[in-house]
Amino acid sequence: MGPILFILYAAELFDVIAACGFAAHSYADDTQVYISMPASDHSDAMRRLDDCITQIRDWMASNRLKLNEDKTQVIWLGTRQQLNKVTAHVLTLPNATVQLSTTVNDLGVLLDSQLTMADHVAALCRSCFFQLRQLRSIKQSLTLEATQTLVHAFITSRLYSTATACLLVLVDGCSTGCR
């Protein structure tokens, strides 16, 4: 099934999610369900999320799709003070038990529960330094122009794509929070 057909096929999924009181985003076949509420209401949010995931699973089964509950991730976002109020650390689904994460991967951006981006920056630095060490080992075989091209291909492109992705995630998060 092509991407356009899949989008048309799965469009009704957003109605199911909205009926649960949640909002959603999709990218290809990954769907993110989210809600904004005070930390003191976390027990209610977990119950509603469990019910919503059950309804999503049932809708998917009736449409010949399968929810991969083992790949489900849950993260609370907030300040340290807000996160200290949250006592629920496990979401129990019919076919899986999901431990709440402190970091999730959202389209290649590592988001932590306080949105500090520290984990993402650390992973990006590790990746860039690895590429630089690889280039250093072959530098004597390259011209200056070839070295510059490879640095731009392997380092600058990562920094640029990360900056773009971070901006998109932050803009999306801000627009969601302003609704």
Tab-separated table of N, CA and C in Angstrom:
chain	number	residue	atom	x	y	z
A	1	MET	N	0.855	-1.167	0.000
A	1	MET	CA	0.000	0.000	0.000
A	1	MET	C	0.903	1.234	0.000
A	2	GLY	N	0.638	2.151	-0.874
A	2	GLY	CA	1.437	3.369	-0.958
A	2	GLY	C	1.104	4.328	0.167
A	3	PRO	N	1.931	5.381	0.346
A	3	PRO	CA	1.727	6.313	1.457
A	3	PRO	C	0.382	7.038	1.409
A	4	ILE	N	-0.037	7.452	0.222
A	4	ILE	CA	-1.314	8.177	0.117
A	4	ILE	C	-2.475	7.252	0.481
A	5	LEU	N	-2.451	6.035	-0.037
A	5	LEU	CA	-3.511	5.085	0.297
A	5	LEU	C	-3.531	4.773	1.784
A	6	PHE	N	-2.343	4.642	2.396
A	6	PHE	CA	-2.296	4.366	3.824
A	6	PHE	C	-2.896	5.521	4.616
A	7	ILE	N	-2.587	6.752	4.235
A	7	ILE	CA	-3.123	7.924	4.933
A	7	ILE	C	-4.647	7.932	4.840
A	8	LEU	N	-5.175	7.679	3.642
A	8	LEU	CA	-6.626	7.631	3.478
A	8	LEU	C	-7.226	6.483	4.282
A	9	TYR	N	-6.544	5.354	4.278
A	9	TYR	CA	-7.016	4.159	4.978
A	9	TYR	C	-7.049	4.392	6.485
A	10	ALA	N	-6.051	5.093	6.999
A	10	ALA	CA	-5.915	5.266	8.444
A	10	ALA	C	-6.475	6.595	8.954
A	11	ALA	N	-7.085	7.402	8.092
A	11	ALA	CA	-7.566	8.730	8.498
A	11	ALA	C	-8.590	8.646	9.624
A	12	GLU	N	-9.390	7.610	9.641
A	12	GLU	CA	-10.417	7.446	10.663
A	12	GLU	C	-9.807	7.257	12.064
A	13	LEU	N	-8.563	6.836	12.116
A	13	LEU	CA	-7.884	6.647	13.392
A	13	LEU	C	-7.889	7.937	14.215
A	14	PHE	N	-7.762	9.084	13.554
A	14	PHE	CA	-7.747	10.358	14.263
A	14	PHE	C	-9.099	10.651	14.906
A	15	ASP	N	-10.180	10.172	14.309
A	15	ASP	CA	-11.500	10.331	14.923
A	15	ASP	C	-11.603	9.501	16.197
A	16	VAL	N	-11.044	8.304	16.168
A	16	VAL	CA	-11.037	7.436	17.352
A	16	VAL	C	-10.255	8.110	18.474
A	17	ILE	N	-9.098	8.653	18.150
A	17	ILE	CA	-8.249	9.312	19.151
A	17	ILE	C	-8.933	10.567	19.689
A	18	ALA	N	-9.541	11.362	18.807
A	18	ALA	CA	-10.231	12.585	19.238
A	18	ALA	C	-11.419	12.251	20.141
A	19	ALA	N	-12.101	11.161	19.863
A	19	ALA	CA	-13.230	10.752	20.699
A	19	ALA	C	-12.778	10.407	22.121
A	20	CYS	N	-11.526	10.038	22.274
A	20	CYS	CA	-10.956	9.744	23.601
A	20	CYS	C	-10.501	11.012	24.322
A	21	GLY	N	-10.527	12.149	23.633
A	21	GLY	CA	-10.094	13.398	24.233
A	21	GLY	C	-8.621	13.691	24.071
A	22	PHE	N	-7.978	12.999	23.137
A	22	PHE	CA	-6.554	13.193	22.889
A	22	PHE	C	-6.360	13.837	21.521
A	23	ALA	N	-5.180	14.362	21.302
A	23	ALA	CA	-4.778	14.846	19.985
A	23	ALA	C	-3.737	13.866	19.460
A	24	ALA	N	-3.440	13.949	18.159
A	24	ALA	CA	-2.492	12.995	17.586
A	24	ALA	C	-1.749	13.610	16.418
A	25	HIS	N	-0.574	13.043	16.157
A	25	HIS	CA	0.245	13.336	14.984
A	25	HIS	C	0.673	12.000	14.410
A	26	SER	N	0.823	11.968	13.109
A	26	SER	CA	1.365	10.766	12.480
A	26	SER	C	2.474	11.145	11.534
A	27	TYR	N	3.430	10.248	11.434
A	27	TYR	CA	4.480	10.354	10.436
A	27	TYR	C	4.667	8.945	9.911
A	28	ALA	N	4.347	8.752	8.646
A	28	ALA	CA	4.346	7.417	8.036
A	28	ALA	C	3.412	6.536	8.859
A	29	ASP	N	3.908	5.448	9.405
A	29	ASP	CA	3.027	4.564	10.154
A	29	ASP	C	3.201	4.708	11.672
A	30	ASP	N	3.874	5.766	12.116
A	30	ASP	CA	4.024	6.041	13.547
A	30	ASP	C	3.015	7.115	13.944
A	31	THR	N	2.277	6.845	15.012
A	31	THR	CA	1.285	7.791	15.502
A	31	THR	C	1.616	8.170	16.929
A	32	GLN	N	1.559	9.461	17.215
A	32	GLN	CA	1.792	9.967	18.557
A	32	GLN	C	0.471	10.492	19.102
A	33	VAL	N	0.122	10.038	20.286
A	33	VAL	CA	-1.096	10.468	20.960
A	33	VAL	C	-0.654	11.283	22.160
A	34	TYR	N	-1.266	12.436	22.376
A	34	TYR	CA	-0.840	13.273	23.490
A	34	TYR	C	-1.987	14.087	24.056
A	35	ILE	N	-1.760	14.537	25.279
A	35	ILE	CA	-2.733	15.373	25.980
A	35	ILE	C	-1.958	16.273	26.939
A	36	SER	N	-2.512	17.433	27.220
A	36	SER	CA	-1.923	18.345	28.186
A	36	SER	C	-2.862	18.431	29.379
A	37	MET	N	-2.308	18.190	30.566
A	37	MET	CA	-3.119	18.284	31.784
A	37	MET	C	-2.207	18.477	32.982
A	38	PRO	N	-2.754	18.923	34.103
A	38	PRO	CA	-1.924	19.110	35.301
A	38	PRO	C	-1.356	17.770	35.785
A	39	ALA	N	-0.189	17.825	36.403
A	39	ALA	CA	0.458	16.615	36.911
A	39	ALA	C	-0.403	15.922	37.962
A	40	SER	N	-1.199	16.679	38.670
A	40	SER	CA	-2.051	16.081	39.706
A	40	SER	C	-3.111	15.155	39.120
A	41	ASP	N	-3.389	15.274	37.816
A	41	ASP	CA	-4.388	14.428	37.148
A	41	ASP	C	-3.754	13.243	36.420
A	42	HIS	N	-2.530	12.873	36.770
A	42	HIS	CA	-1.820	11.837	36.020
A	42	HIS	C	-2.506	10.472	36.080
A	43	SER	N	-3.159	10.136	37.188
A	43	SER	CA	-3.848	8.837	37.277
A	43	SER	C	-4.988	8.769	36.275
A	44	ASP	N	-5.748	9.858	36.181
A	44	ASP	CA	-6.843	9.923	35.206
A	44	ASP	C	-6.296	9.853	33.787
A	45	ALA	N	-5.180	10.535	33.543
A	45	ALA	CA	-4.573	10.522	32.202
A	45	ALA	C	-4.144	9.105	31.821
A	46	MET	N	-3.554	8.376	32.763
A	46	MET	CA	-3.113	6.999	32.476
A	46	MET	C	-4.318	6.103	32.173
A	47	ARG	N	-5.395	6.248	32.940
A	47	ARG	CA	-6.600	5.450	32.687
A	47	ARG	C	-7.173	5.764	31.311
A	48	ARG	N	-7.244	7.064	30.994
A	48	ARG	CA	-7.769	7.464	29.686
A	48	ARG	C	-6.872	6.998	28.550
A	49	LEU	N	-5.552	7.048	28.762
A	49	LEU	CA	-4.617	6.579	27.742
A	49	LEU	C	-4.771	5.080	27.517
A	50	ASP	N	-4.922	4.325	28.595
A	50	ASP	CA	-5.149	2.882	28.484
A	50	ASP	C	-6.419	2.597	27.680
A	51	ASP	N	-7.505	3.310	28.000
A	51	ASP	CA	-8.759	3.135	27.260
A	51	ASP	C	-8.587	3.510	25.790
A	52	CYS	N	-7.875	4.588	25.536
A	52	CYS	CA	-7.667	5.049	24.161
A	52	CYS	C	-6.852	4.037	23.360
A	53	ILE	N	-5.796	3.514	23.972
A	53	ILE	CA	-4.974	2.523	23.271
A	53	ILE	C	-5.787	1.269	22.974
A	54	THR	N	-6.665	0.884	23.894
A	54	THR	CA	-7.539	-0.266	23.652
A	54	THR	C	-8.459	0.009	22.468
A	55	GLN	N	-9.033	1.211	22.413
A	55	GLN	CA	-9.901	1.562	21.280
A	55	GLN	C	-9.116	1.625	19.976
A	56	ILE	N	-7.892	2.132	20.029
A	56	ILE	CA	-7.044	2.168	18.832
A	56	ILE	C	-6.751	0.749	18.365
A	57	ARG	N	-6.381	-0.120	19.308
A	57	ARG	CA	-6.083	-1.512	18.952
A	57	ARG	C	-7.303	-2.187	18.315
A	58	ASP	N	-8.491	-1.951	18.902
A	58	ASP	CA	-9.714	-2.545	18.356
A	58	ASP	C	-10.015	-2.004	16.962
A	59	TRP	N	-9.844	-0.685	16.764
A	59	TRP	CA	-10.083	-0.095	15.443
A	59	TRP	C	-9.109	-0.679	14.424
A	60	MET	N	-7.849	-0.779	14.833
A	60	MET	CA	-6.838	-1.313	13.922
A	60	MET	C	-7.152	-2.764	13.552
A	61	ALA	N	-7.555	-3.555	14.518
A	61	ALA	CA	-7.882	-4.961	14.241
A	61	ALA	C	-9.061	-5.061	13.276
A	62	SER	N	-10.053	-4.189	13.439
A	62	SER	CA	-11.213	-4.231	12.538
A	62	SER	C	-10.870	-3.726	11.135
A	63	ASN	N	-9.720	-3.046	10.997
A	63	ASN	CA	-9.279	-2.549	9.697
A	63	ASN	C	-8.040	-3.287	9.186
A	64	ARG	N	-7.834	-4.493	9.707
A	64	ARG	CA	-6.733	-5.366	9.280
A	64	ARG	C	-5.352	-4.746	9.484
A	65	LEU	N	-5.213	-4.007	10.561
A	65	LEU	CA	-3.927	-3.447	10.952
A	65	LEU	C	-3.590	-3.994	12.330
A	66	LYS	N	-2.332	-3.895	12.724
A	66	LYS	CA	-1.919	-4.419	14.025
A	66	LYS	C	-1.155	-3.347	14.791
A	67	LEU	N	-1.605	-3.108	16.014
A	67	LEU	CA	-0.895	-2.205	16.909
A	67	LEU	C	0.234	-2.987	17.557
A	68	ASN	N	1.441	-2.479	17.423
A	68	ASN	CA	2.601	-3.123	18.037
A	68	ASN	C	2.782	-2.516	19.434
A	69	GLU	N	2.125	-3.121	20.413
A	69	GLU	CA	2.147	-2.581	21.773
A	69	GLU	C	3.541	-2.626	22.377
A	70	ASP	N	4.392	-3.523	21.902
A	70	ASP	CA	5.763	-3.598	22.423
A	70	ASP	C	6.582	-2.366	22.047
A	71	LYS	N	6.192	-1.640	20.996
A	71	LYS	CA	6.921	-0.440	20.583
A	71	LYS	C	6.309	0.831	21.171
A	72	THR	N	5.258	0.679	21.971
A	72	THR	CA	4.596	1.830	22.581
A	72	THR	C	5.499	2.447	23.631
A	73	GLN	N	5.606	3.767	23.605
A	73	GLN	CA	6.396	4.511	24.578
A	73	GLN	C	5.519	5.575	25.220
A	74	VAL	N	5.734	5.822	26.502
A	74	VAL	CA	5.002	6.863	27.218
A	74	VAL	C	6.024	7.721	27.943
A	75	ILE	N	5.848	9.020	27.848
A	75	ILE	CA	6.735	9.958	28.559
A	75	ILE	C	5.881	11.086	29.123
A	76	TRP	N	6.197	11.487	30.350
A	76	TRP	CA	5.607	12.676	30.940
A	76	TRP	C	6.551	13.834	30.656
A	77	LEU	N	6.014	14.961	30.246
A	77	LEU	CA	6.820	16.158	30.008
A	77	LEU	C	6.419	17.227	31.013
A	78	GLY	N	7.400	17.874	31.610
A	78	GLY	CA	7.093	18.939	32.553
A	78	GLY	C	8.340	19.381	33.285
A	79	THR	N	8.137	20.256	34.246
A	79	THR	CA	9.253	20.702	35.073
A	79	THR	C	9.586	19.605	36.084
A	80	ARG	N	10.737	19.712	36.712
A	80	ARG	CA	11.131	18.724	37.716
A	80	ARG	C	10.093	18.674	38.839
A	81	GLN	N	9.577	19.833	39.246
A	81	GLN	CA	8.583	19.889	40.314
A	81	GLN	C	7.289	19.181	39.894
A	82	GLN	N	6.851	19.403	38.656
A	82	GLN	CA	5.646	18.740	38.163
A	82	GLN	C	5.861	17.234	38.064
A	83	LEU	N	7.009	16.830	37.545
A	83	LEU	CA	7.288	15.404	37.364
A	83	LEU	C	7.403	14.676	38.695
A	84	ASN	N	7.800	15.361	39.764
A	84	ASN	CA	7.874	14.737	41.091
A	84	ASN	C	6.492	14.368	41.626
A	85	LYS	N	5.446	15.008	41.118
A	85	LYS	CA	4.076	14.704	41.548
A	85	LYS	C	3.536	13.437	40.890
A	86	VAL	N	4.175	12.987	39.833
A	86	VAL	CA	3.697	11.816	39.088
A	86	VAL	C	4.181	10.551	39.786
A	87	THR	N	3.223	9.692	40.164
A	87	THR	CA	3.569	8.441	40.835
A	87	THR	C	3.377	7.227	39.932
A	88	ALA	N	2.663	7.396	38.835
A	88	ALA	CA	2.434	6.282	37.908
A	88	ALA	C	3.657	6.121	37.007
A	89	HIS	N	4.252	4.935	36.994
A	89	HIS	CA	5.456	4.701	36.202
A	89	HIS	C	5.306	3.535	35.233
A	90	VAL	N	4.110	2.930	35.195
A	90	VAL	CA	3.863	1.788	34.322
A	90	VAL	C	2.478	1.929	33.715
A	91	LEU	N	2.387	1.658	32.430
A	91	LEU	CA	1.099	1.589	31.738
A	91	LEU	C	0.887	0.123	31.384
A	92	THR	N	-0.144	-0.484	31.935
A	92	THR	CA	-0.411	-1.897	31.689
A	92	THR	C	-1.462	-2.020	30.596
A	93	LEU	N	-1.042	-2.567	29.474
A	93	LEU	CA	-1.926	-2.807	28.338
A	93	LEU	C	-2.268	-4.292	28.304
A	94	PRO	N	-3.302	-4.672	27.562
A	94	PRO	CA	-3.662	-6.091	27.510
A	94	PRO	C	-2.520	-7.003	27.034
A	95	ASN	N	-1.704	-6.542	26.101
A	95	ASN	CA	-0.665	-7.396	25.533
A	95	ASN	C	0.758	-6.950	25.854
A	96	ALA	N	0.912	-5.935	26.700
A	96	ALA	CA	2.252	-5.438	27.026
A	96	ALA	C	2.196	-4.569	28.271
A	97	THR	N	3.318	-4.475	28.928
A	97	THR	CA	3.483	-3.546	30.046
A	97	THR	C	4.519	-2.518	29.609
A	98	VAL	N	4.124	-1.259	29.657
A	98	VAL	CA	4.984	-0.187	29.163
A	98	VAL	C	5.530	0.600	30.351
A	99	GLN	N	6.853	0.570	30.511
A	99	GLN	CA	7.514	1.389	31.525
A	99	GLN	C	7.585	2.822	30.996
A	100	LEU	N	7.240	3.786	31.829
A	100	LEU	CA	7.349	5.171	31.396
A	100	LEU	C	8.808	5.512	31.156
A	101	SER	N	9.065	6.209	30.070
A	101	SER	CA	10.421	6.555	29.669
A	101	SER	C	10.785	7.947	30.157
A	102	THR	N	12.072	8.158	30.359
A	102	THR	CA	12.553	9.509	30.655
A	102	THR	C	13.071	10.167	29.384
A	103	THR	N	13.309	9.349	28.330
A	103	THR	CA	13.766	9.847	27.036
A	103	THR	C	13.102	9.029	25.945
A	104	VAL	N	12.590	9.699	24.914
A	104	VAL	CA	12.025	9.014	23.757
A	104	VAL	C	12.623	9.607	22.483
A	105	ASN	N	12.591	8.827	21.424
A	105	ASN	CA	13.094	9.275	20.125
A	105	ASN	C	11.898	9.725	19.294
A	106	ASP	N	11.865	10.991	18.942
A	106	ASP	CA	10.774	11.553	18.140
A	106	ASP	C	11.350	12.047	16.816
A	107	LEU	N	11.191	11.242	15.785
A	107	LEU	CA	11.690	11.563	14.451
A	107	LEU	C	13.185	11.905	14.464
A	108	GLY	N	13.950	11.128	15.224
A	108	GLY	CA	15.392	11.323	15.269
A	108	GLY	C	15.872	12.310	16.312
A	109	VAL	N	14.950	12.923	17.036
A	109	VAL	CA	15.317	13.856	18.103
A	109	VAL	C	15.039	13.170	19.431
A	110	LEU	N	16.059	13.108	20.302
A	110	LEU	CA	15.884	12.522	21.632
A	110	LEU	C	15.272	13.568	22.549
A	111	LEU	N	14.050	13.307	22.989
A	111	LEU	CA	13.361	14.230	23.896
A	111	LEU	C	13.413	13.669	25.302
A	112	ASP	N	13.828	14.483	26.263
A	112	ASP	CA	13.798	14.048	27.654
A	112	ASP	C	12.591	14.677	28.327
A	113	SER	N	12.258	14.200	29.500
A	113	SER	CA	11.015	14.601	30.153
A	113	SER	C	10.959	16.080	30.530
A	114	GLN	N	12.105	16.744	30.612
A	114	GLN	CA	12.100	18.182	30.897
A	114	GLN	C	12.439	19.021	29.670
A	115	LEU	N	12.545	18.390	28.522
A	115	LEU	CA	12.855	19.053	27.251
A	115	LEU	C	14.150	19.866	27.323
A	116	THR	N	15.157	19.320	28.001
A	116	THR	CA	16.440	20.013	28.085
A	116	THR	C	17.285	19.772	26.837
A	117	MET	N	16.997	18.726	26.109
A	117	MET	CA	17.728	18.319	24.901
A	117	MET	C	19.140	17.834	25.226
A	118	ALA	N	19.460	17.619	26.509
A	118	ALA	CA	20.805	17.199	26.908
A	118	ALA	C	21.167	15.844	26.305
A	119	ASP	N	20.250	14.881	26.328
A	119	ASP	CA	20.534	13.563	25.765
A	119	ASP	C	20.752	13.642	24.261
A	120	HIS	N	19.964	14.486	23.603
A	120	HIS	CA	20.101	14.622	22.157
A	120	HIS	C	21.447	15.267	21.802
A	121	VAL	N	21.811	16.303	22.517
A	121	VAL	CA	23.085	16.982	22.255
A	121	VAL	C	24.247	16.019	22.504
A	122	ALA	N	24.173	15.239	23.577
A	122	ALA	CA	25.240	14.275	23.874
A	122	ALA	C	25.350	13.226	22.767
A	123	ALA	N	24.216	12.708	22.293
A	123	ALA	CA	24.241	11.712	21.218
A	123	ALA	C	24.768	12.317	19.924
A	124	LEU	N	24.382	13.548	19.643
A	124	LEU	CA	24.861	14.236	18.441
A	124	LEU	C	26.372	14.456	18.511
A	125	CYS	N	26.869	14.872	19.669
A	125	CYS	CA	28.312	15.075	19.829
A	125	CYS	C	29.068	13.762	19.652
A	126	ARG	N	28.562	12.684	20.245
A	126	ARG	CA	29.210	11.374	20.069
A	126	ARG	C	29.274	10.996	18.601
A	127	SER	N	28.171	11.189	17.900
A	127	SER	CA	28.108	10.836	16.487
A	127	SER	C	29.081	11.679	15.654
A	128	CYS	N	29.103	12.978	15.907
A	128	CYS	CA	29.999	13.864	15.143
A	128	CYS	C	31.469	13.566	15.442
A	129	PHE	N	31.808	13.347	16.715
A	129	PHE	CA	33.192	13.024	17.048
A	129	PHE	C	33.612	11.684	16.467
A	130	PHE	N	32.687	10.719	16.410
A	130	PHE	CA	33.001	9.444	15.766
A	130	PHE	C	33.355	9.676	14.298
A	131	GLN	N	32.538	10.482	13.608
A	131	GLN	CA	32.797	10.765	12.197
A	131	GLN	C	34.131	11.496	12.021
A	132	LEU	N	34.432	12.445	12.916
A	132	LEU	CA	35.706	13.159	12.830
A	132	LEU	C	36.894	12.208	13.041
A	133	ARG	N	36.777	11.282	13.981
A	133	ARG	CA	37.861	10.313	14.196
A	133	ARG	C	38.044	9.428	12.964
A	134	GLN	N	36.939	9.051	12.326
A	134	GLN	CA	37.027	8.245	11.105
A	134	GLN	C	37.741	9.032	9.997
A	135	LEU	N	37.379	10.306	9.863
A	135	LEU	CA	38.008	11.142	8.830
A	135	LEU	C	39.486	11.373	9.126
A	136	ARG	N	39.831	11.521	10.392
A	136	ARG	CA	41.226	11.746	10.751
A	136	ARG	C	42.110	10.573	10.320
A	137	SER	N	41.545	9.373	10.371
A	137	SER	CA	42.350	8.201	10.013
A	137	SER	C	42.660	8.123	8.513
A	138	ILE	N	41.885	8.837	7.694
A	138	ILE	CA	42.153	8.812	6.242
A	138	ILE	C	42.553	10.183	5.699
A	139	LYS	N	42.731	11.157	6.590
A	139	LYS	CA	43.009	12.534	6.181
A	139	LYS	C	44.232	12.646	5.271
A	140	GLN	N	45.281	11.903	5.542
A	140	GLN	CA	46.501	12.012	4.738
A	140	GLN	C	46.281	11.563	3.298
A	141	SER	N	45.218	10.823	3.031
A	141	SER	CA	44.922	10.360	1.670
A	141	SER	C	44.001	11.312	0.915
A	142	LEU	N	43.550	12.383	1.574
A	142	LEU	CA	42.563	13.279	0.979
A	142	LEU	C	43.152	14.657	0.686
A	143	THR	N	42.594	15.303	-0.304
A	143	THR	CA	42.931	16.705	-0.552
A	143	THR	C	42.162	17.548	0.463
A	144	LEU	N	42.543	18.818	0.582
A	144	LEU	CA	41.840	19.719	1.488
A	144	LEU	C	40.374	19.834	1.081
A	145	GLU	N	40.138	19.965	-0.220
A	145	GLU	CA	38.763	20.101	-0.717
A	145	GLU	C	37.939	18.852	-0.410
A	146	ALA	N	38.527	17.674	-0.593
A	146	ALA	CA	37.814	16.424	-0.300
A	146	ALA	C	37.511	16.315	1.195
A	147	THR	N	38.466	16.721	2.027
A	147	THR	CA	38.263	16.690	3.483
A	147	THR	C	37.120	17.617	3.880
A	148	GLN	N	37.105	18.824	3.311
A	148	GLN	CA	36.039	19.771	3.616
A	148	GLN	C	34.679	19.230	3.176
A	149	THR	N	34.646	18.618	2.009
A	149	THR	CA	33.398	18.043	1.505
A	149	THR	C	32.897	16.954	2.445
A	150	LEU	N	33.799	16.084	2.897
A	150	LEU	CA	33.400	15.012	3.807
A	150	LEU	C	32.962	15.547	5.169
A	151	VAL	N	33.627	16.579	5.657
A	151	VAL	CA	33.201	17.187	6.930
A	151	VAL	C	31.800	17.750	6.781
A	152	HIS	N	31.540	18.433	5.672
A	152	HIS	CA	30.188	18.973	5.458
A	152	HIS	C	29.172	17.846	5.313
A	153	ALA	N	29.549	16.773	4.635
A	153	ALA	CA	28.619	15.661	4.423
A	153	ALA	C	28.297	14.938	5.730
A	154	PHE	N	29.304	14.699	6.555
A	154	PHE	CA	29.106	13.886	7.742
A	154	PHE	C	28.863	14.667	9.029
A	155	ILE	N	29.340	15.894	9.117
A	155	ILE	CA	29.223	16.655	10.365
A	155	ILE	C	28.197	17.775	10.228
A	156	THR	N	28.447	18.697	9.308
A	156	THR	CA	27.567	19.857	9.162
A	156	THR	C	26.141	19.442	8.849
A	157	SER	N	25.967	18.420	8.011
A	157	SER	CA	24.613	17.977	7.665
A	157	SER	C	23.880	17.457	8.899
A	158	ARG	N	24.580	16.772	9.802
A	158	ARG	CA	23.954	16.284	11.042
A	158	ARG	C	23.535	17.450	11.923
A	159	LEU	N	24.405	18.435	12.030
A	159	LEU	CA	24.081	19.597	12.850
A	159	LEU	C	22.892	20.351	12.269
A	160	TYR	N	22.881	20.512	10.949
A	160	TYR	CA	21.795	21.243	10.304
A	160	TYR	C	20.479	20.489	10.435
A	161	SER	N	20.495	19.172	10.152
A	161	SER	CA	19.247	18.405	10.227
A	161	SER	C	18.738	18.343	11.657
A	162	THR	N	19.642	18.286	12.634
A	162	THR	CA	19.228	18.280	14.032
A	162	THR	C	18.614	19.615	14.416
A	163	ALA	N	19.231	20.699	14.004
A	163	ALA	CA	18.683	22.021	14.321
A	163	ALA	C	17.291	22.170	13.718
A	164	THR	N	17.118	21.717	12.497
A	164	THR	CA	15.814	21.791	11.836
A	164	THR	C	14.794	20.930	12.568
A	165	ALA	N	15.172	19.699	12.902
A	165	ALA	CA	14.258	18.796	13.602
A	165	ALA	C	13.884	19.337	14.973
A	166	CYS	N	14.867	19.878	15.689
A	166	CYS	CA	14.597	20.450	17.014
A	166	CYS	C	13.636	21.622	16.906
A	167	LEU	N	13.835	22.465	15.916
A	167	LEU	CA	12.919	23.585	15.714
A	167	LEU	C	11.513	23.094	15.435
A	168	LEU	N	11.373	22.081	14.579
A	168	LEU	CA	10.053	21.550	14.260
A	168	LEU	C	9.383	20.964	15.489
A	169	VAL	N	10.134	20.218	16.296
A	169	VAL	CA	9.572	19.622	17.505
A	169	VAL	C	9.164	20.708	18.487
A	170	LEU	N	10.013	21.721	18.683
A	170	LEU	CA	9.697	22.788	19.626
A	170	LEU	C	8.519	23.630	19.148
A	171	VAL	N	8.463	23.947	17.857
A	171	VAL	CA	7.343	24.719	17.319
A	171	VAL	C	6.050	23.928	17.465
A	172	ASP	N	6.108	22.630	17.154
A	172	ASP	CA	4.935	21.787	17.283
A	172	ASP	C	4.494	21.722	18.740
A	173	GLY	N	5.448	21.570	19.656
A	173	GLY	CA	5.130	21.512	21.078
A	173	GLY	C	4.520	22.816	21.569
A	174	CYS	N	5.049	23.932	21.082
A	174	CYS	CA	4.511	25.237	21.492
A	174	CYS	C	3.104	25.440	20.938
A	175	SER	N	2.888	25.065	19.675
A	175	SER	CA	1.554	25.260	19.104
A	175	SER	C	0.542	24.346	19.778
A	176	THR	N	0.970	23.145	20.195
A	176	THR	CA	0.066	22.241	20.901
A	176	THR	C	-0.281	22.791	22.263
A	177	GLY	N	0.710	23.324	22.961
A	177	GLY	CA	0.483	23.877	24.287
A	177	GLY	C	-0.365	25.134	24.274
A	178	CYS	N	-0.417	25.827	23.150
A	178	CYS	CA	-1.179	27.077	23.076
A	178	CYS	C	-2.641	26.872	22.738
A	179	ARG	N	-3.011	25.640	22.378
A	179	ARG	CA	-4.418	25.400	22.024
A	179	ARG	C	-5.324	25.464	23.219
